[in-house]
CSV table of C-alpha atoms (C1' of nucleotides) in Angstrom, one decimal:
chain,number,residue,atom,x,y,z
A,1,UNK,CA,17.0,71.6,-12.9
A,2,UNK,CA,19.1,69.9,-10.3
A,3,UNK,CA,17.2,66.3,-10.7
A,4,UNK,CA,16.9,65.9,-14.4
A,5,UNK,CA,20.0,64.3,-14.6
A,6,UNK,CA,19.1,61.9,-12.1
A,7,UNK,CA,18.1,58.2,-13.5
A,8,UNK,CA,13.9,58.0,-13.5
A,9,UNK,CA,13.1,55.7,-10.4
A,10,UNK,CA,13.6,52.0,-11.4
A,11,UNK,CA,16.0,52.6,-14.2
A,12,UNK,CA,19.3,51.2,-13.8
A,13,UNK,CA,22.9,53.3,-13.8
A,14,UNK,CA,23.9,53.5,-17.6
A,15,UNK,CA,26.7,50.8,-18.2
A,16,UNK,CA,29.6,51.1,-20.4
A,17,UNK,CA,30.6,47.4,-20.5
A,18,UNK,CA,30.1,45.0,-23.4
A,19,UNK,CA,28.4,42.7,-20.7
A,20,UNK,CA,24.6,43.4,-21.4
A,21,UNK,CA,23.0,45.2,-18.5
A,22,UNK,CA,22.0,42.6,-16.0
A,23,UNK,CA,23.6,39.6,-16.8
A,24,UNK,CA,25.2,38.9,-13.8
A,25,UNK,CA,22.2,39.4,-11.7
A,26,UNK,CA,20.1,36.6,-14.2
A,27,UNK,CA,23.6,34.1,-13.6
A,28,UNK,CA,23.2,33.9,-10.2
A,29,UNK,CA,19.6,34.1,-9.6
A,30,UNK,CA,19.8,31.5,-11.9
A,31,UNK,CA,22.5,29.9,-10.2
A,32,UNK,CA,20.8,30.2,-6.9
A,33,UNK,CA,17.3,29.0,-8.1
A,34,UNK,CA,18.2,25.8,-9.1
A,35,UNK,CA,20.3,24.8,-6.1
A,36,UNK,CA,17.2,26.5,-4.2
A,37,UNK,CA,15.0,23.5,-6.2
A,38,UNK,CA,17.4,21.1,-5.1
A,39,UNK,CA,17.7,21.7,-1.8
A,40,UNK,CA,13.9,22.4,-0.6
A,41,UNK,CA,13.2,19.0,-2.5
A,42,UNK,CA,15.4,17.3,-0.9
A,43,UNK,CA,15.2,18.8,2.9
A,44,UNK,CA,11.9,20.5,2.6
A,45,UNK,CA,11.4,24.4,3.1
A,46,UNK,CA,11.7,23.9,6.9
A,47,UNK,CA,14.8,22.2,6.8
A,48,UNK,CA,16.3,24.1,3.7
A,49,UNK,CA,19.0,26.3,4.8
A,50,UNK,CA,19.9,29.4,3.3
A,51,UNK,CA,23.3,28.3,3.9
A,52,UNK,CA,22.9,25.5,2.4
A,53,UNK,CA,21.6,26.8,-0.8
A,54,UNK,CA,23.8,29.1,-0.9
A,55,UNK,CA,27.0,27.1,-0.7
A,56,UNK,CA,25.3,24.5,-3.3
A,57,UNK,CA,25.3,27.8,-5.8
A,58,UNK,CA,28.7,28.5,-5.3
A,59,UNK,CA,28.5,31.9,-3.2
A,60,UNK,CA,28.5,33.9,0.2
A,61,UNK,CA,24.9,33.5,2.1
A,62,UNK,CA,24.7,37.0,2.4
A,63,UNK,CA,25.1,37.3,-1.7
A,64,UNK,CA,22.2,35.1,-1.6
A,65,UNK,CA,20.0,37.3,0.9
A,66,UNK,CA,20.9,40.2,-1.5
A,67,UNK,CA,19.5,38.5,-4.6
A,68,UNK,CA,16.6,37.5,-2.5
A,69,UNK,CA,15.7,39.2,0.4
A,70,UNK,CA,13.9,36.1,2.2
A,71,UNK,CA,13.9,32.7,2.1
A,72,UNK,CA,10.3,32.8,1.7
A,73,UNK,CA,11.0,35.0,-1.1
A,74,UNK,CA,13.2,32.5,-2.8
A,75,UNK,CA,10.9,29.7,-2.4
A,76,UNK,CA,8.2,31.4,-3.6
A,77,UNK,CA,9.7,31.9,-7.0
A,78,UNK,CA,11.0,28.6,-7.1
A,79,UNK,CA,7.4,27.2,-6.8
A,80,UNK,CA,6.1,29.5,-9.6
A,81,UNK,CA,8.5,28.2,-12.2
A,82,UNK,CA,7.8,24.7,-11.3
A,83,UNK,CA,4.4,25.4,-11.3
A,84,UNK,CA,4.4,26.9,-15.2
A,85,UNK,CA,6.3,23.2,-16.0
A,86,UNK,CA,3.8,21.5,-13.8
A,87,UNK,CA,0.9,22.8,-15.6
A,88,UNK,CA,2.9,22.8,-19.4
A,89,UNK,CA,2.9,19.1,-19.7
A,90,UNK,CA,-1.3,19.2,-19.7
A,91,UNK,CA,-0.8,20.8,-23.1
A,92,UNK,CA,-1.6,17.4,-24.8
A,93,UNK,CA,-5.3,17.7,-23.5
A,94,UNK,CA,-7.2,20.2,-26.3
A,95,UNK,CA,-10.4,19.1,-28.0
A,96,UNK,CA,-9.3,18.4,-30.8
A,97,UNK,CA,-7.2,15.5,-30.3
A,98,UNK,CA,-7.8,11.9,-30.1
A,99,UNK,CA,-8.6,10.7,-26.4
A,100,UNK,CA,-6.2,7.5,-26.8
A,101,UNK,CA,-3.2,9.7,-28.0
A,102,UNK,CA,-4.1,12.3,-25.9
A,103,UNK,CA,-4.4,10.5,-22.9
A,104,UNK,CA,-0.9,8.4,-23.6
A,105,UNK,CA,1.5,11.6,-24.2
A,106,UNK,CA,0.0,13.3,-21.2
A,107,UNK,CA,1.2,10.1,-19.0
A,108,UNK,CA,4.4,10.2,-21.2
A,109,UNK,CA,5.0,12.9,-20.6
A,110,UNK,CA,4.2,13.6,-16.7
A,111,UNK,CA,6.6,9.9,-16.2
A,112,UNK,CA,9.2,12.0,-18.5
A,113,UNK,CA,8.9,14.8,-15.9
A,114,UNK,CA,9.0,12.4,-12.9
A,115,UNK,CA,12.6,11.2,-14.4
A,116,UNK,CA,14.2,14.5,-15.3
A,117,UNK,CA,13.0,16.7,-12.6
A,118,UNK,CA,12.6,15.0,-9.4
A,119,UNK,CA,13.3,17.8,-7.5
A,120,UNK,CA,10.4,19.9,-9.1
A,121,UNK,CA,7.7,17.6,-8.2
A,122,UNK,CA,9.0,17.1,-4.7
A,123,UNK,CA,9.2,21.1,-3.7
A,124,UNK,CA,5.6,20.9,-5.0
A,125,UNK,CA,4.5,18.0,-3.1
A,126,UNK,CA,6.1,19.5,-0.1
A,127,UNK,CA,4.6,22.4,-0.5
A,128,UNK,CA,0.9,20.8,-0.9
A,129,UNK,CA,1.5,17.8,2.1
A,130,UNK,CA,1.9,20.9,4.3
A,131,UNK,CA,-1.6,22.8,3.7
A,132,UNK,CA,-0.1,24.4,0.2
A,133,UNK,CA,0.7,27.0,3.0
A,134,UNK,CA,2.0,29.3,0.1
A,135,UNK,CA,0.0,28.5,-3.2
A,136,UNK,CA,-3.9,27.9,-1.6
A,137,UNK,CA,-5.0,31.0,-3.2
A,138,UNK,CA,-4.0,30.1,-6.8
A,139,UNK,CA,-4.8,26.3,-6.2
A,140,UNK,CA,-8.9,27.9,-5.6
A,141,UNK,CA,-8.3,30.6,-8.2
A,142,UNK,CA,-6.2,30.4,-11.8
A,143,UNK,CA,-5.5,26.7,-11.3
A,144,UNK,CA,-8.7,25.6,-10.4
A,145,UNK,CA,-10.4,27.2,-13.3
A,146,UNK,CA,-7.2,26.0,-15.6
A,147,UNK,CA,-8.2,22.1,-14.3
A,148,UNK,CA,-11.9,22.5,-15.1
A,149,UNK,CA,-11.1,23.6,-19.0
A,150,UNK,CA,-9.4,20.3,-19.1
A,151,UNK,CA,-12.1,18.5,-17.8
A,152,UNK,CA,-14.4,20.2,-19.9
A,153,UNK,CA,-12.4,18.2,-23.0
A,154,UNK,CA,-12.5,15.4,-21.5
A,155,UNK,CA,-16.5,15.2,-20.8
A,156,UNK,CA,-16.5,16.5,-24.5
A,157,UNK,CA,-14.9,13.6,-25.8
A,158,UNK,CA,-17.1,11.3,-23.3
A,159,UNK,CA,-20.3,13.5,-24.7
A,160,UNK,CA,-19.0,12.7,-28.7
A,161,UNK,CA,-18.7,8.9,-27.8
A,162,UNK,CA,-15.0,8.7,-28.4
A,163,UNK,CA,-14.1,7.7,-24.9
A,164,UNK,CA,-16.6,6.2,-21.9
A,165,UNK,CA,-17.8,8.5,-18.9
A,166,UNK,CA,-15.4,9.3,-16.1
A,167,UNK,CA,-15.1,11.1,-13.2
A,168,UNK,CA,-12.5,13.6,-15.3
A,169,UNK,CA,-11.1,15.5,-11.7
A,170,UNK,CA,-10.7,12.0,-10.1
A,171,UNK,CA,-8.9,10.8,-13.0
A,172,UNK,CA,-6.5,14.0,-13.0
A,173,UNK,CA,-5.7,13.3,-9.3
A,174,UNK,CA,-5.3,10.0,-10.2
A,175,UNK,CA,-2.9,10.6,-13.1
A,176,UNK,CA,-0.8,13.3,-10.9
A,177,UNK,CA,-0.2,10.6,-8.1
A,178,UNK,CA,0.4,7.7,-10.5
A,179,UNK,CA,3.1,9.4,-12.0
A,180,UNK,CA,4.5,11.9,-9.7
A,181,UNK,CA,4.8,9.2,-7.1
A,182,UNK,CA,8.1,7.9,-9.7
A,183,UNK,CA,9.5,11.6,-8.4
A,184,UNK,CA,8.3,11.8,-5.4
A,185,UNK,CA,9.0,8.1,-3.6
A,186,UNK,CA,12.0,7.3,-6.2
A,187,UNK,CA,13.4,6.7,-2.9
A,188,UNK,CA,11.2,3.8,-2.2
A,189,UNK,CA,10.4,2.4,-5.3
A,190,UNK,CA,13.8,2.2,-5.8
A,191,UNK,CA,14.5,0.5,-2.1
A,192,UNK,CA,11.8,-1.9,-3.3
A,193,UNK,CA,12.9,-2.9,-6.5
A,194,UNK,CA,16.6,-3.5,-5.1
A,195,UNK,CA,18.1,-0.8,-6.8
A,196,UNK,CA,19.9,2.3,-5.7
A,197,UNK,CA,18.5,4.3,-8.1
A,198,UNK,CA,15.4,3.7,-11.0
A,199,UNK,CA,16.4,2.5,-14.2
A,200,UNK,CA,15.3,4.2,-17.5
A,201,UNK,CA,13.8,0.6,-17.9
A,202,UNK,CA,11.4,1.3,-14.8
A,203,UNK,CA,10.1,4.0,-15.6
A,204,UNK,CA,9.1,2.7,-19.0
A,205,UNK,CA,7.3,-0.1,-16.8
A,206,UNK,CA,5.6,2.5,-14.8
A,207,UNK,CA,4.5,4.3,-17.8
A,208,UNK,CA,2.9,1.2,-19.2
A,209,UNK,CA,1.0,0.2,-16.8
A,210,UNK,CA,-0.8,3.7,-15.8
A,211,UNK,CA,-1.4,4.1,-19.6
A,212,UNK,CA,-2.8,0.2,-19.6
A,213,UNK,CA,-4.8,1.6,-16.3
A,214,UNK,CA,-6.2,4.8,-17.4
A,215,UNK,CA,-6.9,3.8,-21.0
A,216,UNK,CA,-8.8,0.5,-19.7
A,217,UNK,CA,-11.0,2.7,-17.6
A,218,UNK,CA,-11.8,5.0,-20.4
A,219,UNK,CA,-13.0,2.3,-22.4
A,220,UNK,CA,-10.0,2.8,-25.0
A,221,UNK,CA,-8.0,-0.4,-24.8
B,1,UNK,CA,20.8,-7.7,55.2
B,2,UNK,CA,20.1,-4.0,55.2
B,3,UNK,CA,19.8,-4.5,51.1
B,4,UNK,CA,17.1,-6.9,50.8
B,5,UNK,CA,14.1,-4.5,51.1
B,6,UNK,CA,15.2,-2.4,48.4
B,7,UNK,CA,13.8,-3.3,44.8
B,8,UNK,CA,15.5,-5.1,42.7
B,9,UNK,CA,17.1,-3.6,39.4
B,10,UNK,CA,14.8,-2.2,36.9
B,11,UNK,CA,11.4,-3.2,39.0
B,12,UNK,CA,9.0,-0.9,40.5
B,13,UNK,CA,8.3,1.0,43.7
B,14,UNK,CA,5.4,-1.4,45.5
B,15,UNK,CA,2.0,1.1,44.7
B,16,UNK,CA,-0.9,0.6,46.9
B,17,UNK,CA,-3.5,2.9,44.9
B,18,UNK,CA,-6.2,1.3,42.6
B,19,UNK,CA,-4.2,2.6,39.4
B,20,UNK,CA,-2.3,-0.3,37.6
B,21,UNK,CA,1.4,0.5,37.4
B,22,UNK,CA,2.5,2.9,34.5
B,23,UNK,CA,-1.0,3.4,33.7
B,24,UNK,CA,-0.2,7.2,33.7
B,25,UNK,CA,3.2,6.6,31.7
B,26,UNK,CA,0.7,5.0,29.5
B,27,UNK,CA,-2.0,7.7,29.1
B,28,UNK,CA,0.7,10.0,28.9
B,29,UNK,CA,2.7,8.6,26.2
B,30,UNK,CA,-0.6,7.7,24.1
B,31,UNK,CA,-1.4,11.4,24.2
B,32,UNK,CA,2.1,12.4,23.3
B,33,UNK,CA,2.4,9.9,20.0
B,34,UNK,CA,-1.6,11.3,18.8
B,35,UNK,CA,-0.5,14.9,19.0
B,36,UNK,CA,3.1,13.9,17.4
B,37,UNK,CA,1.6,12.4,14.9
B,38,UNK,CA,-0.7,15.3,13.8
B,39,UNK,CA,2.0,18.0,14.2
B,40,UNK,CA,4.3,16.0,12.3
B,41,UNK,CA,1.8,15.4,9.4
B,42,UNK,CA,1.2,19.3,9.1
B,43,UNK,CA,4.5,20.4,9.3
B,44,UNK,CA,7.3,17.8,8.7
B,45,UNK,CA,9.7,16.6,11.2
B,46,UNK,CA,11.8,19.2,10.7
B,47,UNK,CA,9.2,22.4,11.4
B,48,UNK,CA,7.7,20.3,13.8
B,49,UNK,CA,8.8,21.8,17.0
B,50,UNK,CA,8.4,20.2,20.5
B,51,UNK,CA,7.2,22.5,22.1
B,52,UNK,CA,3.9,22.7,19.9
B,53,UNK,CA,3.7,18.7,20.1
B,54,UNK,CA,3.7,19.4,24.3
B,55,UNK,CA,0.8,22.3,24.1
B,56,UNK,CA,-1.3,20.1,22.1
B,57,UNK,CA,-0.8,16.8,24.2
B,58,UNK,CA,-1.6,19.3,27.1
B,59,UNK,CA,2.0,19.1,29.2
B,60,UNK,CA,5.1,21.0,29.4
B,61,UNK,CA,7.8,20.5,26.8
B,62,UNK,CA,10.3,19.1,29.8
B,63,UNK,CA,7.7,16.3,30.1
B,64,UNK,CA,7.6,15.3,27.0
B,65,UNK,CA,11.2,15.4,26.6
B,66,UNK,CA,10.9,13.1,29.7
B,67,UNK,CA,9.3,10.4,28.0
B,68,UNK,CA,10.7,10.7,24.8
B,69,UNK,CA,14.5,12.2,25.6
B,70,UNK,CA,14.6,12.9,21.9
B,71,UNK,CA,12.2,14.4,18.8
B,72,UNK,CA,14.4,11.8,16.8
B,73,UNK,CA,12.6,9.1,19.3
B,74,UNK,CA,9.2,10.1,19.4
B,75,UNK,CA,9.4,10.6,15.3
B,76,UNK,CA,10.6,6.7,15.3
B,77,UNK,CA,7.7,5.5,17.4
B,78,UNK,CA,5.6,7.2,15.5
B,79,UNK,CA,6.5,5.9,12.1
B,80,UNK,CA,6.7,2.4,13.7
B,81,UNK,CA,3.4,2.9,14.6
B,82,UNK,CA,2.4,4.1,11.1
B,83,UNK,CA,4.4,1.3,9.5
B,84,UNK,CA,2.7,-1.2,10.9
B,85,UNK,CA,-1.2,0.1,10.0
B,86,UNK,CA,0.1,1.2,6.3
B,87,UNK,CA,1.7,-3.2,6.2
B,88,UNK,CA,-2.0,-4.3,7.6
B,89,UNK,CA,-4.2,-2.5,5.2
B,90,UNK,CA,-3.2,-5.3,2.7
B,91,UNK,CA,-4.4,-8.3,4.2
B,92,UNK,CA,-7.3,-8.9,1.4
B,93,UNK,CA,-4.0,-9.9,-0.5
B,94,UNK,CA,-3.8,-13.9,0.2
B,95,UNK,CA,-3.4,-16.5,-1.7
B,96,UNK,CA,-7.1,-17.7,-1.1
B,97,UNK,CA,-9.1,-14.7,-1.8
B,98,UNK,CA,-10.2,-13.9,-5.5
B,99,UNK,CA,-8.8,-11.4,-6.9
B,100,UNK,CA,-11.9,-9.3,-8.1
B,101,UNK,CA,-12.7,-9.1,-4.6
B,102,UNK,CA,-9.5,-8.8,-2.9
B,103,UNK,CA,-7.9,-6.1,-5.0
B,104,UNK,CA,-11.6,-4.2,-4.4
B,105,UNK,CA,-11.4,-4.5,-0.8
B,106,UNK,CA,-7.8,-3.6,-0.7
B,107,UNK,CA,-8.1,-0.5,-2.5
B,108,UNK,CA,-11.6,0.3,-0.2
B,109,UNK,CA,-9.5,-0.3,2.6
B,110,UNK,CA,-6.5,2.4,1.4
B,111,UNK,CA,-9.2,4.9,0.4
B,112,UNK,CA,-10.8,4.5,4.1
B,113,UNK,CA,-7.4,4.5,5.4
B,114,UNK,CA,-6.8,8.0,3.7
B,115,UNK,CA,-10.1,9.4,4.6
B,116,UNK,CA,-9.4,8.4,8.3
B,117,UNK,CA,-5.7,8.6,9.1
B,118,UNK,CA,-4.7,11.5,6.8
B,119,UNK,CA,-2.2,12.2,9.4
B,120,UNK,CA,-0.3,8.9,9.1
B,121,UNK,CA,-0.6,9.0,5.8
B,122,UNK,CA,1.4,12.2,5.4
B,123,UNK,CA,4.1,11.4,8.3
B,124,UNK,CA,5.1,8.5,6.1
B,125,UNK,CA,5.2,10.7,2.5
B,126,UNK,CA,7.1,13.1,4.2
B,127,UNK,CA,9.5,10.5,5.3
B,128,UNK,CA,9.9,9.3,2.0
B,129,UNK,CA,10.0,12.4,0.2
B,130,UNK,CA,13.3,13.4,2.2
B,131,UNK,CA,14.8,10.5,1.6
B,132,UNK,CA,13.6,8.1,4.1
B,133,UNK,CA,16.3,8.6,6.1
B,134,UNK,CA,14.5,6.5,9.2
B,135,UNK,CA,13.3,3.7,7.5
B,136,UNK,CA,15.6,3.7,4.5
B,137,UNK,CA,16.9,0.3,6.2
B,138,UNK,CA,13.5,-1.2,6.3
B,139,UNK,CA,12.5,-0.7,2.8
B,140,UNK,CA,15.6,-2.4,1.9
B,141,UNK,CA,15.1,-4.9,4.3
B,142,UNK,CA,11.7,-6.3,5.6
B,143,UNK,CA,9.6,-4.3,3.8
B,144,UNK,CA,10.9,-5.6,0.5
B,145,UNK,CA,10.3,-8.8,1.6
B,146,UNK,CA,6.9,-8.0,2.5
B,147,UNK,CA,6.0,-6.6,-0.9
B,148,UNK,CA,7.9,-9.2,-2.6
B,149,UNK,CA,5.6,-11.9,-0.8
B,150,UNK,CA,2.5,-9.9,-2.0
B,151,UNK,CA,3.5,-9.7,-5.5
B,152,UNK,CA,3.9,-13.6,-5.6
B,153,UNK,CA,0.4,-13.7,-5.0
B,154,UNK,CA,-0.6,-11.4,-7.2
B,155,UNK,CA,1.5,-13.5,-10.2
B,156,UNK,CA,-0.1,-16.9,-8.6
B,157,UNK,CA,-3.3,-15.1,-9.9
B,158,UNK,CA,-2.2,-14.4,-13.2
B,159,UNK,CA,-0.5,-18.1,-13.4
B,160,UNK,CA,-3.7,-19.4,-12.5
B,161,UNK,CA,-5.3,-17.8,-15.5
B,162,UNK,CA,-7.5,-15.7,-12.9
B,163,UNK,CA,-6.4,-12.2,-13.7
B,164,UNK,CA,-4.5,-11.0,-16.7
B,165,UNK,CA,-0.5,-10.7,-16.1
B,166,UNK,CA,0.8,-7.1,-14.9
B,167,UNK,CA,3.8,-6.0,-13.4
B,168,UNK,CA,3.0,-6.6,-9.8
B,169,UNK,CA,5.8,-4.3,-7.7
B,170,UNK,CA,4.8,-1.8,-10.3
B,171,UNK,CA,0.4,-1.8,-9.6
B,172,UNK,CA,1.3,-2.0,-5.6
B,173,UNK,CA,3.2,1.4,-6.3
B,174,UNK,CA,0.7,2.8,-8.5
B,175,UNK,CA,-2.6,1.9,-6.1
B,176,UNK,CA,-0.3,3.1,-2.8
B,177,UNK,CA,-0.3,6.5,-5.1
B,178,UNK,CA,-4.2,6.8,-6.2
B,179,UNK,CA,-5.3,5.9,-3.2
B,180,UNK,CA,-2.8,8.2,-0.4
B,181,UNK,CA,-3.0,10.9,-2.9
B,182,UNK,CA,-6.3,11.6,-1.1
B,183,UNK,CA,-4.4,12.1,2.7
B,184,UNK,CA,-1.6,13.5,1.4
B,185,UNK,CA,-2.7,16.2,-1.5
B,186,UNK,CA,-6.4,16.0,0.5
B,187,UNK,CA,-5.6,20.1,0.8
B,188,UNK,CA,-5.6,20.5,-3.2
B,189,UNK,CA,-7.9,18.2,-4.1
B,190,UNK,CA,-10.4,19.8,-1.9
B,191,UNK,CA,-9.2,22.9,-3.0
B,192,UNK,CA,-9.7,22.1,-7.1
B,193,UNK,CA,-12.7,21.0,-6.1
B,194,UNK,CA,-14.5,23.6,-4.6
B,195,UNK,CA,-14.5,22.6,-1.2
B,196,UNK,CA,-13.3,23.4,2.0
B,197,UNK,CA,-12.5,19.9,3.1
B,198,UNK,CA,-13.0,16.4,1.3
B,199,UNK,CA,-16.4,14.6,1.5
B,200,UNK,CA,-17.4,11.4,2.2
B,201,UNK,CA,-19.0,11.2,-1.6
B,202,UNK,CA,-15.3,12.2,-2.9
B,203,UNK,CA,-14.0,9.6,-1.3
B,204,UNK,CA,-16.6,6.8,-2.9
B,205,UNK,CA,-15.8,8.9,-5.9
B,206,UNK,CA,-12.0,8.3,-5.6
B,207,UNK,CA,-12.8,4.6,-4.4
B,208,UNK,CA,-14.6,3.6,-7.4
B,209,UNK,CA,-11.9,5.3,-10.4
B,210,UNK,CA,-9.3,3.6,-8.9
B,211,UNK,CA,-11.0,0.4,-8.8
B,212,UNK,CA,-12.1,0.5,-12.0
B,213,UNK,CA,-8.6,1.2,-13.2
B,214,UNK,CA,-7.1,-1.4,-11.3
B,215,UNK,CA,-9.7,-4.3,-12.3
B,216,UNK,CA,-9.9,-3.3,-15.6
B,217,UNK,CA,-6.4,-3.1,-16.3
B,218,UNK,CA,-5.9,-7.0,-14.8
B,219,UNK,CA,-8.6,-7.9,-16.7
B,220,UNK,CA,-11.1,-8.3,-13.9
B,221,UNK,CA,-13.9,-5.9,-15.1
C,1,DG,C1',28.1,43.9,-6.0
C,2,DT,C1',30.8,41.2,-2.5
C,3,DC,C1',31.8,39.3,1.9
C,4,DT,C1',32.9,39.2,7.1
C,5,DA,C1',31.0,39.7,11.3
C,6,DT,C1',27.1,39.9,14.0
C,7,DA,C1',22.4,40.9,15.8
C,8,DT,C1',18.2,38.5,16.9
C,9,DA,C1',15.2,34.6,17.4
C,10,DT,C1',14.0,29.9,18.1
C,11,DC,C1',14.7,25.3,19.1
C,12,DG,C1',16.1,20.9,21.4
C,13,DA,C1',17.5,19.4,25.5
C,14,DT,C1',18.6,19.5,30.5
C,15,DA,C1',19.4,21.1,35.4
C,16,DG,C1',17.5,21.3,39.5
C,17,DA,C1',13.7,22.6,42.8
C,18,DC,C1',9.4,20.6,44.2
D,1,DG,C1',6.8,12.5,37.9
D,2,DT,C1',6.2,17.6,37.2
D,3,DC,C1',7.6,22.1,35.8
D,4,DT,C1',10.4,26.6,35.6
D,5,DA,C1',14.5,28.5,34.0
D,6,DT,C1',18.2,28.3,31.1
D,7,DC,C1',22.1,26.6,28.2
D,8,DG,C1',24.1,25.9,23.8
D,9,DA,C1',23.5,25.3,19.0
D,10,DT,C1',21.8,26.9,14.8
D,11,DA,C1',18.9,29.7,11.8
D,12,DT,C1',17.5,34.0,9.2
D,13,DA,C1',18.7,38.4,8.1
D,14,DT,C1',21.5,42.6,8.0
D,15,DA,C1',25.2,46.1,9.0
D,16,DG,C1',29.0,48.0,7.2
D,17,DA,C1',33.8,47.8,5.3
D,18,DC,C1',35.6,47.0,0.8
DNA sequence: GTCTATATATCGATAGAC
DNA sequence: GTCTATCGATATATAGAC
């Protein structure tokens, strides 16, 4: 009866503190995670170093490499919650809503997205201009079939008469690069506007003009 | 006057063959800049090593480095080189043209720009999406112009009761976006499409959304 | 769990023989 | 101009003391 004392395999040493068990891990993955986002957005996984990251979040590199055993580790969990958000703001598309409202708070909403997490869409569009080295399999598997129940309400609201006949993949794609590009090239829209940064005011021009675009093609306007 | 057969500063050693001088300089470097540009494209100026531009332009790494004494260098001439095809696709927008026609030709012209220089396309959105950090200078600078003088055209349209009145800076962004969404994302949008690569039919496809959106939001459709 | 020191690998760039 | 060998810098990842 030697063992039975022993903690069952994946159970954690019982703790006496008032500090629930675990907290400190969830602080600094936490911690680490987002300056992980900010840093492979703005240098790219390549270029991203652990280092980096891990002064950014405020501890030792090798604390880092304990919470995460690889960089590729790091990054891939960093692209899976990016990739939840990414596929959140869809939620306005469901049948039973009206095509021109629908339509709008998607936009809306993917602009809103553009404005308050840069860094999100430009891991992701890293990780897709490179050959989506790390997320092919889900992008011909779960995400795939998710994007063709959307376009299944859209060719259902095209089939009831409420909206005209699109192309309803092409007009996805078109949606994502239409707004993600106010994330992605902030950097240049900004240069060519004369600014150093976009303006709130910009991206309400942005958002009116793709929902002017899409909602004029879709015979709503 | 033992000097005066030597050649004078920054000339060339007299060649007898048939090969015009620097022909092979030439042929070289052409070779270097094509296989630059793809390695760049697939995996960012950063990950893109050397060595792996050299095996696919078929020399040693030394030679490369001994037309190009830096990776910083070669990356310039490519983007230059870039640059100036990305500034030329728009020359449908002129004063002269009509618009239904000119803002149809430019956006066929982006599309086939996608479909056949994906690689350029993605050196340039990876430059951007770090930052720009090369051509940050000309954004602000000459390239700002540039846009600025297309956008006056645009508005001449829309003075001239010809098209309806849009926010000019903002539908340049938006077409760059729907239309080098398919080079740069080309991997997911073949992927959410079933497909191993992109056909010529998506790209019609893509070609005629995007036109619809753009004519029908100025009015034009 | 934390942190210093370091092993191991790779890359950009160059020296120097041909 | 070409090419082998190599230097120096930097990166990921880990060992091991605390």
């Amino acid at each position: 009866m030697a063992l039975t004392n022993l903690p069952a395999p994946g159970s954690r040493t019982i703790q006496m503190k008032k500090r629930p068990i675990g907290a400190k891990r969830r602080l600094n993955e936490t911690r680490i995670l987002r300056a992980a986002e900010r840093v492979f957005a703005e240098q790219g996984f390549a270029a991203a170093s652990t280092a980096a990251i891990a002064r950014i979040a405020g501890l030792p590199k090798a604390n880092l490499h304990y919470y995460f055993r690889t960089k590729e580790a790091l990054y891939r969990r960093v692209l899976e919650s990016i990739i939840a958000g990414w596929v959140e703001t869809a939620d306005p598309i469901e049948a039973g809503a009206d095509p021109r409202r629908a339509l709008s708070a998607y936009i809306a909403g993917k602009i809103e997205y553009s404005r308050l997490r840069p860094h999100a869409s430009k891991v992701f569009a890293n990780e897709i201009l490179h050959g989506a080295p790390s997320i092919a399999g889900r992008l011909r598997g779960d995400l795939k079939t998710w994007l063709e129940a959307k376009c299944r309400v859209i060719e259902g609201w095209s089939a009831a008469g409420k909206m005209a006949r699109v192309d309803a993949k092409h007009l996805f794609f078109i949606i994502w690069a239409a707004t993600q590009t106010y994330a992605d090239f902030d950097v240049q829209a900004a240069a060519l506007l004369g600014r150093r940064k976009l303006r709130p005011a910009d991206y309400r021009a942005a958002r009116a003009l793709v929902t002017l675009m899409v909602l004029s093609a879709c015979g709503l306007s």
